[in-house]
Amino acid sequence: LELVSEMLKKAVVSTQSTGCFDDFGTCIITWFVPCVTFGQNAEAAGVSSCIVGAILFFIPLVNLFCWVKIRGAIREKYSIEGSLINDLFAICCCGLCAIVQEAQQCKNSPGAAIARS
């Protein structure tokens, strides 16, 4: 049980507020249409465009690969400690919370605005 607790602590993306319900709007959108938030996270992390990310969310195994890349890119962009194992643990144990945390990290961090072209 301690190992699981420790892995969850390490898997949490470092935001000032890490709770799923801290940004209720993002939480509700993610609960009903997770592909939207997933696509936004992919774009914010520089992995793909929002539309492509949202579509990839529906392709089994590809979505897992993309999700790990998105989470890794967010960790790298904001200098957050973590590992592939911790990312997989967060994704598999509480996927929707992981998406919300990624979105909160991208929204709440300095320079979080996405340049549109």
PDB file of N, CA and C in Angstrom, residues 10-105:
ATOM      1  N   LYS A  10       4.272  10.519  -6.917  1.00  0.00           N
ATOM      2  CA  LYS A  10       5.219  10.831  -7.982  1.00  0.00           C
ATOM      3  C   LYS A  10       4.525  11.020  -9.318  1.00  0.00           C
ATOM      4  N   ALA A  11       3.373  10.385  -9.501  1.00  0.00           N
ATOM      5  CA  ALA A  11       2.670  10.455 -10.776  1.00  0.00           C
ATOM      6  C   ALA A  11       1.919  11.760 -10.954  1.00  0.00           C
ATOM      7  N   VAL A  12       1.630  12.448  -9.860  1.00  0.00           N
ATOM      8  CA  VAL A  12       0.870  13.690  -9.936  1.00  0.00           C
ATOM      9  C   VAL A  12       1.709  14.756 -10.613  1.00  0.00           C
ATOM     10  N   VAL A  13       1.137  15.362 -11.642  1.00  0.00           N
ATOM     11  CA  VAL A  13       1.817  16.465 -12.309  1.00  0.00           C
ATOM     12  C   VAL A  13       1.848  17.630 -11.343  1.00  0.00           C
ATOM     13  N   SER A  14       2.959  18.332 -11.299  1.00  0.00           N
ATOM     14  CA  SER A  14       3.173  19.391 -10.316  1.00  0.00           C
ATOM     15  C   SER A  14       2.403  20.649 -10.670  1.00  0.00           C
ATOM     16  N   THR A  15       1.240  20.793 -10.084  1.00  0.00           N
ATOM     17  CA  THR A  15       0.487  22.039 -10.233  1.00  0.00           C
ATOM     18  C   THR A  15       0.334  22.646  -8.860  1.00  0.00           C
ATOM     19  N   GLN A  16       0.013  23.921  -8.840  1.00  0.00           N
ATOM     20  CA  GLN A  16      -0.214  24.559  -7.550  1.00  0.00           C
ATOM     21  C   GLN A  16      -1.420  23.929  -6.874  1.00  0.00           C
ATOM     22  N   SER A  17      -2.389  23.536  -7.676  1.00  0.00           N
ATOM     23  CA  SER A  17      -3.556  22.828  -7.145  1.00  0.00           C
ATOM     24  C   SER A  17      -3.720  21.567  -7.972  1.00  0.00           C
ATOM     25  N   THR A  18      -3.619  20.419  -7.343  1.00  0.00           N
ATOM     26  CA  THR A  18      -3.590  19.168  -8.089  1.00  0.00           C
ATOM     27  C   THR A  18      -4.892  18.395  -8.040  1.00  0.00           C
ATOM     28  N   GLY A  19      -5.929  18.938  -7.422  1.00  0.00           N
ATOM     29  CA  GLY A  19      -7.188  18.220  -7.332  1.00  0.00           C
ATOM     30  C   GLY A  19      -7.953  18.269  -8.640  1.00  0.00           C
ATOM     31  N   CYS A  20      -8.675  17.209  -8.918  1.00  0.00           N
ATOM     32  CA  CYS A  20      -9.455  17.136 -10.154  1.00  0.00           C
ATOM     33  C   CYS A  20     -10.522  18.228 -10.210  1.00  0.00           C
ATOM     34  N   PHE A  21     -11.089  18.585  -9.058  1.00  0.00           N
ATOM     35  CA  PHE A  21     -12.208  19.516  -9.045  1.00  0.00           C
ATOM     36  C   PHE A  21     -11.792  20.968  -8.835  1.00  0.00           C
ATOM     37  N   ASP A  22     -10.490  21.247  -8.823  1.00  0.00           N
ATOM     38  CA  ASP A  22     -10.041  22.629  -8.645  1.00  0.00           C
ATOM     39  C   ASP A  22     -10.453  23.508  -9.818  1.00  0.00           C
ATOM     40  N   ASP A  23     -10.489  22.937 -11.002  1.00  0.00           N
ATOM     41  CA  ASP A  23     -10.977  23.636 -12.192  1.00  0.00           C
ATOM     42  C   ASP A  23     -12.212  22.872 -12.642  1.00  0.00           C
ATOM     43  N   PHE A  24     -13.352  23.257 -12.095  1.00  0.00           N
ATOM     44  CA  PHE A  24     -14.576  22.492 -12.296  1.00  0.00           C
ATOM     45  C   PHE A  24     -14.991  22.431 -13.764  1.00  0.00           C
ATOM     46  N   GLY A  25     -14.787  23.515 -14.503  1.00  0.00           N
ATOM     47  CA  GLY A  25     -15.143  23.530 -15.922  1.00  0.00           C
ATOM     48  C   GLY A  25     -14.366  22.484 -16.708  1.00  0.00           C
ATOM     49  N   THR A  26     -13.052  22.443 -16.492  1.00  0.00           N
ATOM     50  CA  THR A  26     -12.225  21.450 -17.172  1.00  0.00           C
ATOM     51  C   THR A  26     -12.625  20.048 -16.744  1.00  0.00           C
ATOM     52  N   CYS A  27     -12.947  19.879 -15.484  1.00  0.00           N
ATOM     53  CA  CYS A  27     -13.353  18.579 -14.964  1.00  0.00           C
ATOM     54  C   CYS A  27     -14.627  18.084 -15.665  1.00  0.00           C
ATOM     55  N   ILE A  28     -15.613  18.950 -15.783  1.00  0.00           N
ATOM     56  CA  ILE A  28     -16.885  18.565 -16.423  1.00  0.00           C
ATOM     57  C   ILE A  28     -16.673  18.254 -17.904  1.00  0.00           C
ATOM     58  N   ILE A  29     -15.932  19.109 -18.600  1.00  0.00           N
ATOM     59  CA  ILE A  29     -15.665  18.862 -20.020  1.00  0.00           C
ATOM     60  C   ILE A  29     -14.933  17.533 -20.196  1.00  0.00           C
ATOM     61  N   THR A  30     -13.951  17.283 -19.336  1.00  0.00           N
ATOM     62  CA  THR A  30     -13.175  16.047 -19.436  1.00  0.00           C
ATOM     63  C   THR A  30     -14.039  14.834 -19.124  1.00  0.00           C
ATOM     64  N   TRP A  31     -14.957  14.941 -18.204  1.00  0.00           N
ATOM     65  CA  TRP A  31     -15.823  13.823 -17.854  1.00  0.00           C
ATOM     66  C   TRP A  31     -16.725  13.440 -19.029  1.00  0.00           C
ATOM     67  N   PHE A  32     -17.294  14.435 -19.736  1.00  0.00           N
ATOM     68  CA  PHE A  32     -18.246  14.145 -20.795  1.00  0.00           C
ATOM     69  C   PHE A  32     -17.604  13.984 -22.176  1.00  0.00           C
ATOM     70  N   VAL A  33     -16.580  14.771 -22.468  1.00  0.00           N
ATOM     71  CA  VAL A  33     -15.893  14.669 -23.772  1.00  0.00           C
ATOM     72  C   VAL A  33     -14.379  14.749 -23.546  1.00  0.00           C
ATOM     73  N   PRO A  34     -13.797  13.679 -23.036  1.00  0.00           N
ATOM     74  CA  PRO A  34     -12.365  13.710 -22.708  1.00  0.00           C
ATOM     75  C   PRO A  34     -11.472  13.964 -23.918  1.00  0.00           C
ATOM     76  N   CYS A  35     -11.970  13.646 -25.109  1.00  0.00           N
ATOM     77  CA  CYS A  35     -11.160  13.867 -26.308  1.00  0.00           C
ATOM     78  C   CYS A  35     -10.842  15.348 -26.504  1.00  0.00           C
ATOM     79  N   VAL A  36     -11.727  16.233 -26.078  1.00  0.00           N
ATOM     80  CA  VAL A  36     -11.500  17.674 -26.223  1.00  0.00           C
ATOM     81  C   VAL A  36     -10.308  18.111 -25.366  1.00  0.00           C
ATOM     82  N   THR A  37     -10.340  17.757 -24.102  1.00  0.00           N
ATOM     83  CA  THR A  37      -9.243  18.139 -23.203  1.00  0.00           C
ATOM     84  C   THR A  37      -7.953  17.448 -23.612  1.00  0.00           C
ATOM     85  N   PHE A  38      -8.050  16.190 -24.027  1.00  0.00           N
ATOM     86  CA  PHE A  38      -6.875  15.448 -24.494  1.00  0.00           C
ATOM     87  C   PHE A  38      -6.235  16.170 -25.684  1.00  0.00           C
ATOM     88  N   GLY A  39      -7.057  16.615 -26.637  1.00  0.00           N
ATOM     89  CA  GLY A  39      -6.553  17.351 -27.797  1.00  0.00           C
ATOM     90  C   GLY A  39      -5.932  18.679 -27.413  1.00  0.00           C
ATOM     91  N   GLN A  40      -6.558  19.379 -26.483  1.00  0.00           N
ATOM     92  CA  GLN A  40      -6.009  20.651 -26.011  1.00  0.00           C
ATOM     93  C   GLN A  40      -4.660  20.435 -25.328  1.00  0.00           C
ATOM     94  N   ASN A  41      -4.562  19.366 -24.541  1.00  0.00           N
ATOM     95  CA  ASN A  41      -3.292  19.054 -23.879  1.00  0.00           C
ATOM     96  C   ASN A  41      -2.211  18.711 -24.904  1.00  0.00           C
ATOM     97  N   ALA A  42      -2.593  17.961 -25.938  1.00  0.00           N
ATOM     98  CA  ALA A  42      -1.629  17.592 -26.980  1.00  0.00           C
ATOM     99  C   ALA A  42      -1.088  18.838 -27.665  1.00  0.00           C
ATOM    100  N   GLU A  43      -1.972  19.788 -27.944  1.00  0.00           N
ATOM    101  CA  GLU A  43      -1.545  21.031 -28.587  1.00  0.00           C
ATOM    102  C   GLU A  43      -0.677  21.867 -27.651  1.00  0.00           C
ATOM    103  N   ALA A  44      -1.081  21.982 -26.388  1.00  0.00           N
ATOM    104  CA  ALA A  44      -0.320  22.772 -25.416  1.00  0.00           C
ATOM    105  C   ALA A  44       1.066  22.180 -25.182  1.00  0.00           C
ATOM    106  N   ALA A  45       1.172  20.859 -25.259  1.00  0.00           N
ATOM    107  CA  ALA A  45       2.457  20.191 -25.051  1.00  0.00           C
ATOM    108  C   ALA A  45       3.312  20.188 -26.310  1.00  0.00           C
ATOM    109  N   GLY A  46       2.735  20.584 -27.439  1.00  0.00           N
ATOM    110  CA  GLY A  46       3.475  20.606 -28.698  1.00  0.00           C
ATOM    111  C   GLY A  46       3.609  19.242 -29.343  1.00  0.00           C
ATOM    112  N   VAL A  47       2.725  18.318 -28.989  1.00  0.00           N
ATOM    113  CA  VAL A  47       2.789  16.957 -29.547  1.00  0.00           C
ATOM    114  C   VAL A  47       2.025  16.870 -30.856  1.00  0.00           C
ATOM    115  N   SER A  48       0.861  17.509 -30.930  1.00  0.00           N
ATOM    116  CA  SER A  48       0.060  17.517 -32.165  1.00  0.00           C
ATOM    117  C   SER A  48      -0.919  18.679 -32.083  1.00  0.00           C
ATOM    118  N   SER A  49      -1.719  18.822 -33.131  1.00  0.00           N
ATOM    119  CA  SER A  49      -2.768  19.842 -33.083  1.00  0.00           C
ATOM    120  C   SER A  49      -3.919  19.334 -32.222  1.00  0.00           C
ATOM    121  N   CYS A  50      -4.800  20.219 -31.843  1.00  0.00           N
ATOM    122  CA  CYS A  50      -5.932  19.863 -30.991  1.00  0.00           C
ATOM    123  C   CYS A  50      -6.827  18.826 -31.677  1.00  0.00           C
ATOM    124  N   ILE A  51      -7.138  19.040 -32.939  1.00  0.00           N
ATOM    125  CA  ILE A  51      -8.031  18.131 -33.680  1.00  0.00           C
ATOM    126  C   ILE A  51      -7.408  16.752 -33.811  1.00  0.00           C
ATOM    127  N   VAL A  52      -6.140  16.701 -34.213  1.00  0.00           N
ATOM    128  CA  VAL A  52      -5.462  15.410 -34.373  1.00  0.00           C
ATOM    129  C   VAL A  52      -5.391  14.695 -33.023  1.00  0.00           C
ATOM    130  N   GLY A  53      -5.063  15.419 -31.965  1.00  0.00           N
ATOM    131  CA  GLY A  53      -5.009  14.823 -30.635  1.00  0.00           C
ATOM    132  C   GLY A  53      -6.356  14.260 -30.213  1.00  0.00           C
ATOM    133  N   ALA A  54      -7.427  15.002 -30.482  1.00  0.00           N
ATOM    134  CA  ALA A  54      -8.769  14.537 -30.128  1.00  0.00           C
ATOM    135  C   ALA A  54      -9.127  13.262 -30.894  1.00  0.00           C
ATOM    136  N   ILE A  55      -8.748  13.187 -32.151  1.00  0.00           N
ATOM    137  CA  ILE A  55      -9.023  11.980 -32.955  1.00  0.00           C
ATOM    138  C   ILE A  55      -8.191  10.802 -32.457  1.00  0.00           C
ATOM    139  N   LEU A  56      -6.916  11.049 -32.155  1.00  0.00           N
ATOM    140  CA  LEU A  56      -6.042   9.976 -31.682  1.00  0.00           C
ATOM    141  C   LEU A  56      -6.519   9.391 -30.359  1.00  0.00           C
ATOM    142  N   PHE A  57      -7.262  10.160 -29.588  1.00  0.00           N
ATOM    143  CA  PHE A  57      -7.794   9.684 -28.318  1.00  0.00           C
ATOM    144  C   PHE A  57      -8.652   8.431 -28.497  1.00  0.00           C
ATOM    145  N   PHE A  58      -9.277   8.280 -29.671  1.00  0.00           N
ATOM    146  CA  PHE A  58     -10.195   7.166 -29.918  1.00  0.00           C
ATOM    147  C   PHE A  58      -9.526   5.928 -30.502  1.00  0.00           C
ATOM    148  N   ILE A  59      -8.229   5.976 -30.771  1.00  0.00           N
ATOM    149  CA  ILE A  59      -7.540   4.835 -31.381  1.00  0.00           C
ATOM    150  C   ILE A  59      -6.777   4.076 -30.301  1.00  0.00           C
ATOM    151  N   PRO A  60      -7.231   2.855 -29.978  1.00  0.00           N
ATOM    152  CA  PRO A  60      -6.580   2.083 -28.913  1.00  0.00           C
ATOM    153  C   PRO A  60      -5.088   1.887 -29.175  1.00  0.00           C
ATOM    154  N   LEU A  61      -4.323   1.874 -28.150  1.00  0.00           N
ATOM    155  CA  LEU A  61      -2.866   1.760 -28.112  1.00  0.00           C
ATOM    156  C   LEU A  61      -2.173   3.007 -28.656  1.00  0.00           C
ATOM    157  N   VAL A  62      -2.674   3.571 -29.726  1.00  0.00           N
ATOM    158  CA  VAL A  62      -2.114   4.831 -30.222  1.00  0.00           C
ATOM    159  C   VAL A  62      -2.390   5.922 -29.194  1.00  0.00           C
ATOM    160  N   ASN A  63      -3.607   5.895 -28.620  1.00  0.00           N
ATOM    161  CA  ASN A  63      -3.937   6.899 -27.605  1.00  0.00           C
ATOM    162  C   ASN A  63      -3.032   6.775 -26.379  1.00  0.00           C
ATOM    163  N   LEU A  64      -2.706   5.564 -25.988  1.00  0.00           N
ATOM    164  CA  LEU A  64      -1.812   5.370 -24.852  1.00  0.00           C
ATOM    165  C   LEU A  64      -0.411   5.901 -25.158  1.00  0.00           C
ATOM    166  N   PHE A  65       0.083   5.602 -26.345  1.00  0.00           N
ATOM    167  CA  PHE A  65       1.398   6.103 -26.768  1.00  0.00           C
ATOM    168  C   PHE A  65       1.408   7.633 -26.776  1.00  0.00           C
ATOM    169  N   CYS A  66       0.372   8.239 -27.361  1.00  0.00           N
ATOM    170  CA  CYS A  66       0.281   9.704 -27.417  1.00  0.00           C
ATOM    171  C   CYS A  66       0.147  10.305 -26.024  1.00  0.00           C
ATOM    172  N   TRP A  67      -0.619   9.647 -25.182  1.00  0.00           N
ATOM    173  CA  TRP A  67      -0.833  10.144 -23.827  1.00  0.00           C
ATOM    174  C   TRP A  67       0.482  10.189 -23.056  1.00  0.00           C
ATOM    175  N   VAL A  68       1.279   9.139 -23.193  1.00  0.00           N
ATOM    176  CA  VAL A  68       2.578   9.101 -22.528  1.00  0.00           C
ATOM    177  C   VAL A  68       3.485  10.205 -23.084  1.00  0.00           C
ATOM    178  N   LYS A  69       3.431  10.426 -24.393  1.00  0.00           N
ATOM    179  CA  LYS A  69       4.236  11.496 -25.003  1.00  0.00           C
ATOM    180  C   LYS A  69       3.782  12.866 -24.508  1.00  0.00           C
ATOM    181  N   ILE A  70       2.473  13.072 -24.410  1.00  0.00           N
ATOM    182  CA  ILE A  70       1.938  14.351 -23.934  1.00  0.00           C
ATOM    183  C   ILE A  70       2.381  14.602 -22.493  1.00  0.00           C
ATOM    184  N   ARG A  71       2.198  13.606 -21.652  1.00  0.00           N
ATOM    185  CA  ARG A  71       2.560  13.756 -20.242  1.00  0.00           C
ATOM    186  C   ARG A  71       4.057  13.996 -20.088  1.00  0.00           C
ATOM    187  N   GLY A  72       4.860  13.271 -20.871  1.00  0.00           N
ATOM    188  CA  GLY A  72       6.307  13.464 -20.834  1.00  0.00           C
ATOM    189  C   GLY A  72       6.704  14.847 -21.308  1.00  0.00           C
ATOM    190  N   ALA A  73       6.038  15.329 -22.373  1.00  0.00           N
ATOM    191  CA  ALA A  73       6.338  16.661 -22.903  1.00  0.00           C
ATOM    192  C   ALA A  73       5.979  17.749 -21.889  1.00  0.00           C
ATOM    193  N   ILE A  74       4.874  17.563 -21.183  1.00  0.00           N
ATOM    194  CA  ILE A  74       4.476  18.535 -20.163  1.00  0.00           C
ATOM    195  C   ILE A  74       5.484  18.526 -19.020  1.00  0.00           C
ATOM    196  N   ARG A  75       5.889  17.322 -18.596  1.00  0.00           N
ATOM    197  CA  ARG A  75       6.895  17.239 -17.529  1.00  0.00           C
ATOM    198  C   ARG A  75       8.192  17.922 -17.944  1.00  0.00           C
ATOM    199  N   GLU A  76       8.613  17.686 -19.187  1.00  0.00           N
ATOM    200  CA  GLU A  76       9.864  18.284 -19.670  1.00  0.00           C
ATOM    201  C   GLU A  76       9.738  19.804 -19.803  1.00  0.00           C
ATOM    202  N   LYS A  77       8.614  20.262 -20.354  1.00  0.00           N
ATOM    203  CA  LYS A  77       8.400  21.689 -20.586  1.00  0.00           C
ATOM    204  C   LYS A  77       8.420  22.492 -19.285  1.00  0.00           C
ATOM    205  N   TYR A  78       7.868  21.902 -18.219  1.00  0.00           N
ATOM    206  CA  TYR A  78       7.759  22.624 -16.948  1.00  0.00           C
ATOM    207  C   TYR A  78       8.732  22.102 -15.894  1.00  0.00           C
ATOM    208  N   SER A  79       9.724  21.327 -16.317  1.00  0.00           N
ATOM    209  CA  SER A  79      10.773  20.793 -15.425  1.00  0.00           C
ATOM    210  C   SER A  79      10.193  20.076 -14.207  1.00  0.00           C
ATOM    211  N   ILE A  80       9.321  19.130 -14.468  1.00  0.00           N
ATOM    212  CA  ILE A  80       8.669  18.356 -13.414  1.00  0.00           C
ATOM    213  C   ILE A  80       9.330  16.982 -13.347  1.00  0.00           C
ATOM    214  N   GLU A  81       9.674  16.562 -12.138  1.00  0.00           N
ATOM    215  CA  GLU A  81      10.261  15.233 -11.970  1.00  0.00           C
ATOM    216  C   GLU A  81       9.202  14.169 -12.242  1.00  0.00           C
ATOM    217  N   GLY A  82       9.649  13.025 -12.724  1.00  0.00           N
ATOM    218  CA  GLY A  82       8.742  11.921 -12.970  1.00  0.00           C
ATOM    219  C   GLY A  82       9.394  10.896 -13.873  1.00  0.00           C
ATOM    220  N   SER A  83       8.632   9.869 -14.204  1.00  0.00           N
ATOM    221  CA  SER A  83       9.158   8.817 -15.057  1.00  0.00           C
ATOM    222  C   SER A  83       8.039   8.217 -15.889  1.00  0.00           C
ATOM    223  N   LEU A  84       8.422   7.409 -16.848  1.00  0.00           N
ATOM    224  CA  LEU A  84       7.463   6.726 -17.701  1.00  0.00           C
ATOM    225  C   LEU A  84       6.554   5.823 -16.869  1.00  0.00           C
ATOM    226  N   ILE A  85       7.129   5.119 -15.918  1.00  0.00           N
ATOM    227  CA  ILE A  85       6.340   4.219 -15.071  1.00  0.00           C
ATOM    228  C   ILE A  85       5.296   5.005 -14.279  1.00  0.00           C
ATOM    229  N   ASN A  86       5.703   6.134 -13.714  1.00  0.00           N
ATOM    230  CA  ASN A  86       4.760   6.962 -12.958  1.00  0.00           C
ATOM    231  C   ASN A  86       3.659   7.506 -13.867  1.00  0.00           C
ATOM    232  N   ASP A  87       4.024   7.895 -15.090  1.00  0.00           N
ATOM    233  CA  ASP A  87       3.020   8.384 -16.036  1.00  0.00           C
ATOM    234  C   ASP A  87       2.014   7.291 -16.369  1.00  0.00           C
ATOM    235  N   LEU A  88       2.510   6.089 -16.663  1.00  0.00           N
ATOM    236  CA  LEU A  88       1.613   4.971 -16.973  1.00  0.00           C
ATOM    237  C   LEU A  88       0.707   4.645 -15.792  1.00  0.00           C
ATOM    238  N   PHE A  89       1.256   4.710 -14.598  1.00  0.00           N
ATOM    239  CA  PHE A  89       0.472   4.442 -13.401  1.00  0.00           C
ATOM    240  C   PHE A  89      -0.668   5.457 -13.270  1.00  0.00           C
ATOM    241  N   ALA A  90      -0.380   6.726 -13.463  1.00  0.00           N
ATOM    242  CA  ALA A  90      -1.412   7.767 -13.370  1.00  0.00           C
ATOM    243  C   ALA A  90      -2.469   7.582 -14.449  1.00  0.00           C
ATOM    244  N   ILE A  91      -2.030   7.274 -15.666  1.00  0.00           N
ATOM    245  CA  ILE A  91      -2.952   7.101 -16.785  1.00  0.00           C
ATOM    246  C   ILE A  91      -3.872   5.905 -16.554  1.00  0.00           C
ATOM    247  N   CYS A  92      -3.320   4.799 -16.100  1.00  0.00           N
ATOM    248  CA  CYS A  92      -4.113   3.577 -15.923  1.00  0.00           C
ATOM    249  C   CYS A  92      -5.008   3.616 -14.694  1.00  0.00           C
ATOM    250  N   CYS A  93      -4.561   4.248 -13.627  1.00  0.00           N
ATOM    251  CA  CYS A  93      -5.337   4.252 -12.384  1.00  0.00           C
ATOM    252  C   CYS A  93      -6.420   5.323 -12.363  1.00  0.00           C
ATOM    253  N   CYS A  94      -6.138   6.462 -12.928  1.00  0.00           N
ATOM    254  CA  CYS A  94      -7.120   7.549 -12.894  1.00  0.00           C
ATOM    255  C   CYS A  94      -6.927   8.426 -14.130  1.00  0.00           C
ATOM    256  N   GLY A  95      -7.296   7.904 -15.263  1.00  0.00           N
ATOM    257  CA  GLY A  95      -7.067   8.566 -16.539  1.00  0.00           C
ATOM    258  C   GLY A  95      -7.677   9.947 -16.656  1.00  0.00           C
ATOM    259  N   LEU A  96      -8.941  10.078 -16.258  1.00  0.00           N
ATOM    260  CA  LEU A  96      -9.587  11.383 -16.393  1.00  0.00           C
ATOM    261  C   LEU A  96      -8.947  12.420 -15.480  1.00  0.00           C
ATOM    262  N   CYS A  97      -8.568  12.008 -14.280  1.00  0.00           N
ATOM    263  CA  CYS A  97      -7.869  12.937 -13.380  1.00  0.00           C
ATOM    264  C   CYS A  97      -6.517  13.336 -13.961  1.00  0.00           C
ATOM    265  N   ALA A  98      -5.848  12.393 -14.623  1.00  0.00           N
ATOM    266  CA  ALA A  98      -4.558  12.691 -15.248  1.00  0.00           C
ATOM    267  C   ALA A  98      -4.737  13.735 -16.352  1.00  0.00           C
ATOM    268  N   ILE A  99      -5.794  13.601 -17.147  1.00  0.00           N
ATOM    269  CA  ILE A  99      -6.054  14.579 -18.213  1.00  0.00           C
ATOM    270  C   ILE A  99      -6.316  15.958 -17.609  1.00  0.00           C
ATOM    271  N   VAL A 100      -7.122  16.012 -16.543  1.00  0.00           N
ATOM    272  CA  VAL A 100      -7.430  17.290 -15.893  1.00  0.00           C
ATOM    273  C   VAL A 100      -6.167  17.904 -15.313  1.00  0.00           C
ATOM    274  N   GLN A 101      -5.330  17.101 -14.662  1.00  0.00           N
ATOM    275  CA  GLN A 101      -4.085  17.622 -14.096  1.00  0.00           C
ATOM    276  C   GLN A 101      -3.185  18.194 -15.181  1.00  0.00           C
ATOM    277  N   GLU A 102      -3.082  17.492 -16.309  1.00  0.00           N
ATOM    278  CA  GLU A 102      -2.261  17.992 -17.417  1.00  0.00           C
ATOM    279  C   GLU A 102      -2.803  19.331 -17.907  1.00  0.00           C
ATOM    280  N   ALA A 103      -4.121  19.419 -18.049  1.00  0.00           N
ATOM    281  CA  ALA A 103      -4.741  20.662 -18.509  1.00  0.00           C
ATOM    282  C   ALA A 103      -4.482  21.799 -17.523  1.00  0.00           C
ATOM    283  N   GLN A 104      -4.609  21.509 -16.221  1.00  0.00           N
ATOM    284  CA  GLN A 104      -4.357  22.534 -15.206  1.00  0.00           C
ATOM    285  C   GLN A 104      -2.908  22.996 -15.259  1.00  0.00           C
ATOM    286  N   GLN A 105      -1.984  22.074 -15.445  1.00  0.00           N
ATOM    287  CA  GLN A 105      -0.569  22.440 -15.531  1.00  0.00           C
ATOM    288  C   GLN A 105      -0.339  23.380 -16.701  1.00  0.00           C
TER     289      GLN A 105
END
